[in-house]
mmCIF file of C-alpha atoms in Angstrom:
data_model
loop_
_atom_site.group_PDB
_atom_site.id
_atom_site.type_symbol
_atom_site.label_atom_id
_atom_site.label_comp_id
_atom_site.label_asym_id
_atom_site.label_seq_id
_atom_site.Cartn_x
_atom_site.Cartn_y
_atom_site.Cartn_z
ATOM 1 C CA UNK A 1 15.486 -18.249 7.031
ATOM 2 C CA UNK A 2 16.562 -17.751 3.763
ATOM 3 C CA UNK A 3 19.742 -15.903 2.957
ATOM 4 C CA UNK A 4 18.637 -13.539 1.156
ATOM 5 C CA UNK A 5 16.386 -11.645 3.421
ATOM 6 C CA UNK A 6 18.927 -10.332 5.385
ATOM 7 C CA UNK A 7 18.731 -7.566 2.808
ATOM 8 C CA UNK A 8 15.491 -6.784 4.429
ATOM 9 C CA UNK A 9 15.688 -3.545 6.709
ATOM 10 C CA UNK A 10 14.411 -4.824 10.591
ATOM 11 C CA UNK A 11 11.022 -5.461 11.183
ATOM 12 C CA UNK A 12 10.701 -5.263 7.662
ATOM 13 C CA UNK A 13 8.896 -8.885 6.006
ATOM 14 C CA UNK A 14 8.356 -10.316 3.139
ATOM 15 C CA UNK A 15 4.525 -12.075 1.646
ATOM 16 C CA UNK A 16 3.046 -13.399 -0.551
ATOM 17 C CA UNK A 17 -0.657 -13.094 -1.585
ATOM 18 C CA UNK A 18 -2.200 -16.322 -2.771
ATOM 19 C CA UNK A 19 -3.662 -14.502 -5.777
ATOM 20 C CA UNK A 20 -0.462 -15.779 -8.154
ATOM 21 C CA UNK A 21 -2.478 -19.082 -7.650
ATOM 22 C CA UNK A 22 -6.169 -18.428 -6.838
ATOM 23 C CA UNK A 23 -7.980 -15.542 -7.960
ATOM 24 C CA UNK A 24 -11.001 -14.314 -5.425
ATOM 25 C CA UNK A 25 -13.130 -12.678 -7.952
ATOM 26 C CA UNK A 26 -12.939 -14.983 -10.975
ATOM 27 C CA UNK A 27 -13.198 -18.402 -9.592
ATOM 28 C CA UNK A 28 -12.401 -20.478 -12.826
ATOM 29 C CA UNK A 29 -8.836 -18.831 -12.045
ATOM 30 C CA UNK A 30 -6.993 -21.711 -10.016
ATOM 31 C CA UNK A 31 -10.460 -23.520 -9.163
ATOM 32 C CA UNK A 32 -7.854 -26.363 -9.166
ATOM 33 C CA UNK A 33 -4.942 -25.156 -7.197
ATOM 34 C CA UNK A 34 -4.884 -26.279 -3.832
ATOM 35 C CA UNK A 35 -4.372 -24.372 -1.066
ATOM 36 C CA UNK A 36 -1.824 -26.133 0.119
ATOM 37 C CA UNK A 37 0.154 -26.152 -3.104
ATOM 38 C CA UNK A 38 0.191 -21.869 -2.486
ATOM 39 C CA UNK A 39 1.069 -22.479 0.978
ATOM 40 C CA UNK A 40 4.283 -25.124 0.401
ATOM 41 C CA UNK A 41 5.417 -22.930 -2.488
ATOM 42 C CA UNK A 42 5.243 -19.945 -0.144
ATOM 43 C CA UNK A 43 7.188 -21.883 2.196
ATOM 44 C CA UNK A 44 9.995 -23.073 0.378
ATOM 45 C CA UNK A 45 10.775 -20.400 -1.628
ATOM 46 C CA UNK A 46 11.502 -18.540 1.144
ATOM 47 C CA UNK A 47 8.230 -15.848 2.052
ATOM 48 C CA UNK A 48 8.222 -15.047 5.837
ATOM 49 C CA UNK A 49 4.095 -14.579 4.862
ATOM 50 C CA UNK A 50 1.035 -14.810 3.224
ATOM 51 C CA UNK A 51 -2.319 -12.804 2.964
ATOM 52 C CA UNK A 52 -5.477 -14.661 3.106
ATOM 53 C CA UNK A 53 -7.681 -15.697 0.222
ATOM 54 C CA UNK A 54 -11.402 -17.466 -0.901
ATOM 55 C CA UNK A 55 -9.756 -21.122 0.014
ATOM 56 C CA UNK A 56 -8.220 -20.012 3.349
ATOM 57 C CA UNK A 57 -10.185 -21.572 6.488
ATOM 58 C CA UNK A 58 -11.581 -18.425 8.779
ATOM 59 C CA UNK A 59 -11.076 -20.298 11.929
ATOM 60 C CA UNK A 60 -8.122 -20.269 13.789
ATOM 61 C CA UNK A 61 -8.132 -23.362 14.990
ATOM 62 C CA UNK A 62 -8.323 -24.410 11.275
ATOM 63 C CA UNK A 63 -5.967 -21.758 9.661
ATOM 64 C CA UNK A 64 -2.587 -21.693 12.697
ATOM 65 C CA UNK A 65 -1.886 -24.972 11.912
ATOM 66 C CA UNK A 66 -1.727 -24.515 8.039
ATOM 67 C CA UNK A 67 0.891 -21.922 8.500
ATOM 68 C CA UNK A 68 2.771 -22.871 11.651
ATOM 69 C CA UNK A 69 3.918 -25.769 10.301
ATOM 70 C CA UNK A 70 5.218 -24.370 7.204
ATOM 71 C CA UNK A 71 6.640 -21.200 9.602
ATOM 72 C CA UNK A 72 4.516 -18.671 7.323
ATOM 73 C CA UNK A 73 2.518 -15.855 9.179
ATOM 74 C CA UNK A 74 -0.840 -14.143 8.219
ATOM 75 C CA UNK A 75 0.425 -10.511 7.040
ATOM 76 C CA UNK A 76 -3.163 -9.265 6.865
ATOM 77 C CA UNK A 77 -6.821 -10.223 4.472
ATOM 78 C CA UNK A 78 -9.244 -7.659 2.382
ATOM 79 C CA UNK A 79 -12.206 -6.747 4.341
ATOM 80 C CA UNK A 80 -14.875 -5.728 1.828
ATOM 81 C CA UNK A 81 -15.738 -2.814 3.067
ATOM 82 C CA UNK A 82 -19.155 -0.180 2.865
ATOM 83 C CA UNK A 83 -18.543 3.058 4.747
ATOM 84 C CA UNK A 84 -19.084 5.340 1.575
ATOM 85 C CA UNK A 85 -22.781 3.856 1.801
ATOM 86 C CA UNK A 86 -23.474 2.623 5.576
ATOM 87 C CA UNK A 87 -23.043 3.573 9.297
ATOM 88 C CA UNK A 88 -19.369 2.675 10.957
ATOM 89 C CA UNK A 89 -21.783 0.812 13.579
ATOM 90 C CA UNK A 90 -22.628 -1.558 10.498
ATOM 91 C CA UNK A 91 -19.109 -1.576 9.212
ATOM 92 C CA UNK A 92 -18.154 -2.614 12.605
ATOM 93 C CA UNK A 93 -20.591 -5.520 12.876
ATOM 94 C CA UNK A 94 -19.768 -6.732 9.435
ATOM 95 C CA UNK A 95 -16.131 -6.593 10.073
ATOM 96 C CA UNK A 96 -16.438 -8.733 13.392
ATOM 97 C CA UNK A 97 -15.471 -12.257 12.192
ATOM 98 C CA UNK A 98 -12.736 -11.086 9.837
ATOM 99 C CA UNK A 99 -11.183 -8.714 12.386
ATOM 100 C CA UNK A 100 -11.222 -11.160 15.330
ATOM 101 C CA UNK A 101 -9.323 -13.658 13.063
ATOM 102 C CA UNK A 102 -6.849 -11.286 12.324
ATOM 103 C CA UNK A 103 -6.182 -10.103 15.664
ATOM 104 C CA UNK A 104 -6.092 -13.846 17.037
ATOM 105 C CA UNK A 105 -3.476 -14.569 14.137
ATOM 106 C CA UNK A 106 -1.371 -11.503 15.608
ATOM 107 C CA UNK A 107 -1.901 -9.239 12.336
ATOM 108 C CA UNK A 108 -0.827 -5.758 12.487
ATOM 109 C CA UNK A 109 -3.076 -4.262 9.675
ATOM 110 C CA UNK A 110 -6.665 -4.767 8.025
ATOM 111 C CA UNK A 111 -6.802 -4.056 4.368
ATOM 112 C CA UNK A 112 -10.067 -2.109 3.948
ATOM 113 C CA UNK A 113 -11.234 -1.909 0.117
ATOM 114 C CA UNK A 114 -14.130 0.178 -0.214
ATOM 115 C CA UNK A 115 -16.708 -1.491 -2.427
ATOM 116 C CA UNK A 116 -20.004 0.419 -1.939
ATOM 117 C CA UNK A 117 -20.740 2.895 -4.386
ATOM 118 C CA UNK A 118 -20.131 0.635 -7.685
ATOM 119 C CA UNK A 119 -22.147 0.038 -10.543
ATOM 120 C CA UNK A 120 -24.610 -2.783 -9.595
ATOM 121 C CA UNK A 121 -24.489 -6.186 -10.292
ATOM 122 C CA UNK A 122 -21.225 -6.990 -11.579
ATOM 123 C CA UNK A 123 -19.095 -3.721 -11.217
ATOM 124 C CA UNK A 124 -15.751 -5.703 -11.957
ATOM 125 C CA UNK A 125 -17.228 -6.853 -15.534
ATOM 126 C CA UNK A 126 -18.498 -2.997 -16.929
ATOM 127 C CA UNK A 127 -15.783 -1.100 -19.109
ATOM 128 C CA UNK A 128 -13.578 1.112 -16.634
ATOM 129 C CA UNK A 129 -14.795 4.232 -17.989
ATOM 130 C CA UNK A 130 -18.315 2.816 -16.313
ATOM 131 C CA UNK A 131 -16.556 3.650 -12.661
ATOM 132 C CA UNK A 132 -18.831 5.551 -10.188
ATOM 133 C CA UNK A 133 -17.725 8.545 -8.668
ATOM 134 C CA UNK A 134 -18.183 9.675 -5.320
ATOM 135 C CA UNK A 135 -19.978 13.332 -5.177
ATOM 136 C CA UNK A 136 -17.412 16.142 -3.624
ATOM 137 C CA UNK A 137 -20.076 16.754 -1.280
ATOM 138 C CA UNK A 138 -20.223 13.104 0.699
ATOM 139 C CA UNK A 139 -16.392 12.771 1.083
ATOM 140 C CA UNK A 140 -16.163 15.119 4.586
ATOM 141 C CA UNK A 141 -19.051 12.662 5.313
ATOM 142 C CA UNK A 142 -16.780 9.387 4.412
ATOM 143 C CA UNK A 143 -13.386 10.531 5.701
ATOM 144 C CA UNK A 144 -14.966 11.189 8.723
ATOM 145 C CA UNK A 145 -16.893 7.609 9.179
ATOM 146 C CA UNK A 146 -13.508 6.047 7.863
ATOM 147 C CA UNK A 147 -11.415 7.617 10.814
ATOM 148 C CA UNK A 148 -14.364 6.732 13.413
ATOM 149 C CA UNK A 149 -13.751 2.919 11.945
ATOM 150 C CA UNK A 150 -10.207 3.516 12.074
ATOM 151 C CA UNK A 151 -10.213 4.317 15.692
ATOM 152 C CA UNK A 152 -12.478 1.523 16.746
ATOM 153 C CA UNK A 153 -10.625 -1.129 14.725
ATOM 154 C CA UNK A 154 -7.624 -0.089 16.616
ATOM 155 C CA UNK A 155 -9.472 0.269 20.026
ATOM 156 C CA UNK A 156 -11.143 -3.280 19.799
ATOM 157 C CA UNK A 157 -8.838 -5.150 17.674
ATOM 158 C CA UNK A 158 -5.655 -3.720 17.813
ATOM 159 C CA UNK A 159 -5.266 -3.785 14.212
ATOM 160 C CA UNK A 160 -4.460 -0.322 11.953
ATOM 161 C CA UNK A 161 -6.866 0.289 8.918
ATOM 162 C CA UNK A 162 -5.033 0.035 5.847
ATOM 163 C CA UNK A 163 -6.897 2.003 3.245
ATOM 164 C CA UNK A 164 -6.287 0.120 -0.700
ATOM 165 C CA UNK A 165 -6.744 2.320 -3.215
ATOM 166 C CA UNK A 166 -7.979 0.168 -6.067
ATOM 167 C CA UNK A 167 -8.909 0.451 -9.668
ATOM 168 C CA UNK A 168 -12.721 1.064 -10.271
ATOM 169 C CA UNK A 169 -13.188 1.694 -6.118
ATOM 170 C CA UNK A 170 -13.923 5.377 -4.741
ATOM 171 C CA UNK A 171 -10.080 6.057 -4.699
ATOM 172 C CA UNK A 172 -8.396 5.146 -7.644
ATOM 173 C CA UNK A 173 -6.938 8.021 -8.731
ATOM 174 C CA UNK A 174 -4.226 10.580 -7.582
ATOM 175 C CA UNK A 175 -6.776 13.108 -6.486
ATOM 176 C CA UNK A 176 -9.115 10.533 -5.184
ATOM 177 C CA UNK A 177 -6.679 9.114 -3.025
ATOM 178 C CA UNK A 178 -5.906 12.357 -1.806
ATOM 179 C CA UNK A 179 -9.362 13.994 -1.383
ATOM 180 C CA UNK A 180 -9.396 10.675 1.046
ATOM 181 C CA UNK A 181 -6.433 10.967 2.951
ATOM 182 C CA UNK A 182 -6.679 14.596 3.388
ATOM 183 C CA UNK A 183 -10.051 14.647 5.330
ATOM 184 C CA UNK A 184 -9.493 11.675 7.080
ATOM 185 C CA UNK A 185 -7.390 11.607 10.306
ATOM 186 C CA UNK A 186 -4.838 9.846 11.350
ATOM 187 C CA UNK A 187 -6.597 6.951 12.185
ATOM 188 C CA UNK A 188 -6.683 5.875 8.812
ATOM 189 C CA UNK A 189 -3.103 4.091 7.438
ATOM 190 C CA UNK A 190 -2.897 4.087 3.457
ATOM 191 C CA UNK A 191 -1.842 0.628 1.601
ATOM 192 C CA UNK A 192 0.407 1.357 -1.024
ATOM 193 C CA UNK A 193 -0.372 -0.692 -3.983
ATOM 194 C CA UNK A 194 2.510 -0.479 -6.839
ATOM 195 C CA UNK A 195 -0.035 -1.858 -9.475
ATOM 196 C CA UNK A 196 -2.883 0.030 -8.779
ATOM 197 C CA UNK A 197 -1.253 3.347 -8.535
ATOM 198 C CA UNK A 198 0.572 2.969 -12.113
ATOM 199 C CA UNK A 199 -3.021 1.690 -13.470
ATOM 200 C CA UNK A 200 -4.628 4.302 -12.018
ATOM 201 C CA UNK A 201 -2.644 7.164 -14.176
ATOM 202 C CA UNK A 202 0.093 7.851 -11.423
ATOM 203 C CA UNK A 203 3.749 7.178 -10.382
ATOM 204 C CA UNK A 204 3.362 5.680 -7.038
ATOM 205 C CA UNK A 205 6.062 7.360 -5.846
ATOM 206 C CA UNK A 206 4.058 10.221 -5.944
ATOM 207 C CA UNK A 207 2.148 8.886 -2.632
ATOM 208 C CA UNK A 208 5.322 7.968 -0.988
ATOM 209 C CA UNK A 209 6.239 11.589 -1.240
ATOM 210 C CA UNK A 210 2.537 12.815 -0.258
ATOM 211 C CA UNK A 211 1.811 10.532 2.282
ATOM 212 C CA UNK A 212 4.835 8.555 3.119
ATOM 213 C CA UNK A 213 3.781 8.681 7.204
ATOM 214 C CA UNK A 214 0.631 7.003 6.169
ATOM 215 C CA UNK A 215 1.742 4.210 4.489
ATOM 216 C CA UNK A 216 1.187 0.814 6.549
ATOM 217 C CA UNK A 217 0.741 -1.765 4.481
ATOM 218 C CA UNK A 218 2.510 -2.405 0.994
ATOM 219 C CA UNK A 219 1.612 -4.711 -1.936
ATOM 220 C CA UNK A 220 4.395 -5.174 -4.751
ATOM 221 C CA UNK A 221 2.246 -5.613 -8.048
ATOM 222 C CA UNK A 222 3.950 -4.612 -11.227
ATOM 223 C CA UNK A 223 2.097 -3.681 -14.478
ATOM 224 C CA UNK A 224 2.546 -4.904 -18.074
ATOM 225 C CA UNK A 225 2.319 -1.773 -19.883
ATOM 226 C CA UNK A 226 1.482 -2.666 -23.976
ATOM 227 C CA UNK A 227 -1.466 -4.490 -21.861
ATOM 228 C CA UNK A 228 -2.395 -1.670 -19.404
ATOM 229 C CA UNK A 229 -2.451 0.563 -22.236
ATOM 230 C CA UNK A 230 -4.708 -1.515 -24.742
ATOM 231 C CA UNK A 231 -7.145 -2.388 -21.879
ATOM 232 C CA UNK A 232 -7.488 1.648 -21.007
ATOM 233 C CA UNK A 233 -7.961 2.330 -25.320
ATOM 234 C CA UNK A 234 -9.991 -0.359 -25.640
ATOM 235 C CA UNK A 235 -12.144 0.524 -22.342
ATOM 236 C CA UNK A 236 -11.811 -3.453 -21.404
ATOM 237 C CA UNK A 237 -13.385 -4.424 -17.915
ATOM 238 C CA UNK A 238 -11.063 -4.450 -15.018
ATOM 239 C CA UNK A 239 -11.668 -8.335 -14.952
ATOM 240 C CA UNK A 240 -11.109 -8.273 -18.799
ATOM 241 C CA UNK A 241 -7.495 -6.485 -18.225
ATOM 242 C CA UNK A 242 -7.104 -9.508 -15.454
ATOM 243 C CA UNK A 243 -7.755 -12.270 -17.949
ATOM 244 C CA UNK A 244 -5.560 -10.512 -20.660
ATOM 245 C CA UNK A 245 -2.854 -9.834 -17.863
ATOM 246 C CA UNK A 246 -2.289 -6.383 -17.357
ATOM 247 C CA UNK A 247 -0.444 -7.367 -13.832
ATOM 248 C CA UNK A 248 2.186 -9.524 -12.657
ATOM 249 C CA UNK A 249 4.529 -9.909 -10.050
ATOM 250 C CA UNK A 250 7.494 -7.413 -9.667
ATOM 251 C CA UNK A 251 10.012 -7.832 -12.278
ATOM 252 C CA UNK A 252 7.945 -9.183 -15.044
ATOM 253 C CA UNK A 253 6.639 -5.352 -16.028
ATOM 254 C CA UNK A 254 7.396 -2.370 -16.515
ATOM 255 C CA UNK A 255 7.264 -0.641 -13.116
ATOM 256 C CA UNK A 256 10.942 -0.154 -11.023
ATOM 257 C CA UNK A 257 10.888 -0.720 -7.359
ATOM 258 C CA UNK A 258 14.084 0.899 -6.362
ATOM 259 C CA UNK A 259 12.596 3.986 -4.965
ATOM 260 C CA UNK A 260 10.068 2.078 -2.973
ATOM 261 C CA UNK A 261 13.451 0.102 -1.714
ATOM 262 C CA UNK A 262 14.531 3.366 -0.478
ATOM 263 C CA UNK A 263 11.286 4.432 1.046
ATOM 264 C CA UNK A 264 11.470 1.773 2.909
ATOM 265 C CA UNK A 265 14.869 2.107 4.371
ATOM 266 C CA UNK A 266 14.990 5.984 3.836
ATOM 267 C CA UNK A 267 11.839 6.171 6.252
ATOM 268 C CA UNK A 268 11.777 3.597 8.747
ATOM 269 C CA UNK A 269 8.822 1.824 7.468
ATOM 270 C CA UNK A 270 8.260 -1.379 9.270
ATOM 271 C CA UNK A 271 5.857 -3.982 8.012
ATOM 272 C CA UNK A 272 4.829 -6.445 5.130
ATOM 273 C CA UNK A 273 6.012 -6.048 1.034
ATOM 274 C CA UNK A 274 3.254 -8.267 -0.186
ATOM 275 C CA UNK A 275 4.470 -9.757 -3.399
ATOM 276 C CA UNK A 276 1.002 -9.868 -5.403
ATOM 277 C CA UNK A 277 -0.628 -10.196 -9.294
ATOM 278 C CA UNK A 278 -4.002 -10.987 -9.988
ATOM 279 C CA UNK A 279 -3.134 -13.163 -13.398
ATOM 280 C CA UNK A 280 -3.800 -16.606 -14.419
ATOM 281 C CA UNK A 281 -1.917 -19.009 -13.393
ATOM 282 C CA UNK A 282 -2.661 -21.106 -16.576
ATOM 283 C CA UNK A 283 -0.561 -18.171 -18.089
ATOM 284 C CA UNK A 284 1.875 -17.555 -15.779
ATOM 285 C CA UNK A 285 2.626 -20.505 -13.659
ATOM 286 C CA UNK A 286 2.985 -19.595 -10.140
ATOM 287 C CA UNK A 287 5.711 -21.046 -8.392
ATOM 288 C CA UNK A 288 8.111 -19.684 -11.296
ATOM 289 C CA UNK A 289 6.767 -16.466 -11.187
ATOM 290 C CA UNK A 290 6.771 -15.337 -7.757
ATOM 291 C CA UNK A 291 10.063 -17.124 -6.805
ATOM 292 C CA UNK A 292 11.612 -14.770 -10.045
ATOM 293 C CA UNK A 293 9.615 -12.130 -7.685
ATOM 294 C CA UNK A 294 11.060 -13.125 -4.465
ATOM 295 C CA UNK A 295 14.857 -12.698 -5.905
ATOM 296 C CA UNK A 296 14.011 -9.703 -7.733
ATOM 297 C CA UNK A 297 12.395 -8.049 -4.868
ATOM 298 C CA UNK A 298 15.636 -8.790 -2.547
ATOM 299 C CA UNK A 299 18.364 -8.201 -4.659
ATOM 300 C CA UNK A 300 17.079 -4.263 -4.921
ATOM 301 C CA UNK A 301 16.951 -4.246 -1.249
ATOM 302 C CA UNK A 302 20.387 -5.358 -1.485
ATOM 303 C CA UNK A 303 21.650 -3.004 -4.168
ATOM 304 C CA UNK A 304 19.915 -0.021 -2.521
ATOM 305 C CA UNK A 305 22.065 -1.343 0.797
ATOM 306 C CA UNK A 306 24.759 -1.147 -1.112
ATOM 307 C CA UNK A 307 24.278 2.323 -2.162
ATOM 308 C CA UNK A 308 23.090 3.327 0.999
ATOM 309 C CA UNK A 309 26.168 2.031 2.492
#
């Protein structure tokens, strides 16, 4: 294990998403990066984990080998889900293969991001100010389906929903996110995305203070903010803000981490950080980047300690 992560509270692990080197939307982004290049660099910089993505196998017999042997776990993978526009009976049958995998590969989570209710077609491509809203009067309806699927991923999987608010999604605001949480019960665990939350118009730390219980899941994306703020002028695309690279990995924008370092020592969290940016790694080349993420990541946990001591 390396060194460093002993500044890691227990139970506490570090991840890596494979998105540095493969993006899952736009496919010309790493269409030549082998998996197994993300997976070794993973490895030997030092992540305890990785979240799945397109060029992962969705076997286990395929994918335990792949990561045993580089002694990487599967933190958790996105489950595309539909509950603001079908029944949690169809949610549940769609969800089948990717749960099972998860729950064979000893996952604690599923990251649900809700995808129905977008513009058609190509939702990621139309300017942001083009994002569908969900009426007030169908959210009792959808906080109510997502706890149902909350309870029943947890009854026949084992595994804890792990709701991502997301640019251009049903909850990608403050308020959204909270209209959300509110209604829904317990059942349903919030994923605390650094990124998104700063994208979306809001200090995350404002949902560490508002739901801090909820939180189960936690992805470390940082935001360049000179981009950020010309894609939201300019009313770019959400893939357009991608391509001009309006996130990157912790330490490379503008966003500080310390307080989520003492969120997650302060209140017992235990669980994955998932370094993640959706960039291209023509631009940013990934090895360099997320190792500068790894040591930035660690040494707050160990100045925090420090302090905390």
């Amino acid at each position: 294990m390396n060194d460093k992560l002993a500044a890691l509270p227990e139970k506490v692990c570090l991840a890596v998403s494979p998105l540095s080197w493969t993006n899952d939307v736009l496919e010309d982004l790493g269409r030549d990066i082998p998996l197994e290049t993300c997976l070794n660099d993973a490895a030997e910089i030092g992540f305890q984990g990785v979240e799945l993505g397109r060029k992962f196998p969705r076997t286990v017999e395929d994918l335990r080998p792949l990561l045993t042997k580089r002694g990487l776990a599967l933190a958790s993978g996105w489950h595309s889900g539909e509950l603001a526009e079908r029944s949690v009976n169809d949610e549940m049958a769609a969800v089948a293969g990717h749960a099972g995998l998860l729950r064979a590969m000893g996952c604690p989570v599923l990251v649900y991001g809700e995808v129905a209710m977008m513009v058609p077609g190509s939702p990621l491509d139309v300017p942001m100010s083009g994002r569908r809203l969900m009426p007030k009067s169908e959210l009792p309806g959808y906080a109510e389906r997502l706890t149902e699927f909350g309870q029943r991923l947890l009854d026949d999987y084992g595994l804890k929903l792990a709701y991502h608010h997301h640019l251009m999604m049903v909850a990608e605001t403050f308020d959204e996110i909270s209209a959300v949480m509110d209604r829904a019960g317990p059942e349903v665990g919030l994923l605390l995305d650094t990124g998104h939350a700063v994208a979306g118009g809001f200090d995350y730390a404002r949902l560490i203070e508002r739901f801090g219980d909820r939180i189960v899941h936690i992805h470390l994306k940082d935001v360049r903010g000179a981009v950020m703020e010309n894609v939201r002028s300019t009313d770019l695309s959400f893939n357009e803000g991608v391509r001009s690279g309006m996130f990157t990995v912790p330490g490379d924008g503008a966003i500080d981490f310390a307080p989520l370092a003492r969120f997650v020592r302060d209140a017992g969290y235990r669980g994955w950080l998932v370094v993640e940016a959706e960039q291209d790694p023509a631009r940013e080349p990934p090895r360099p980047a997320v190792t500068r993420a790894f040591h930035h990541i660690l040494d707050i946990f160990a100045t925090t300690e420090s302090l905390h001591a």
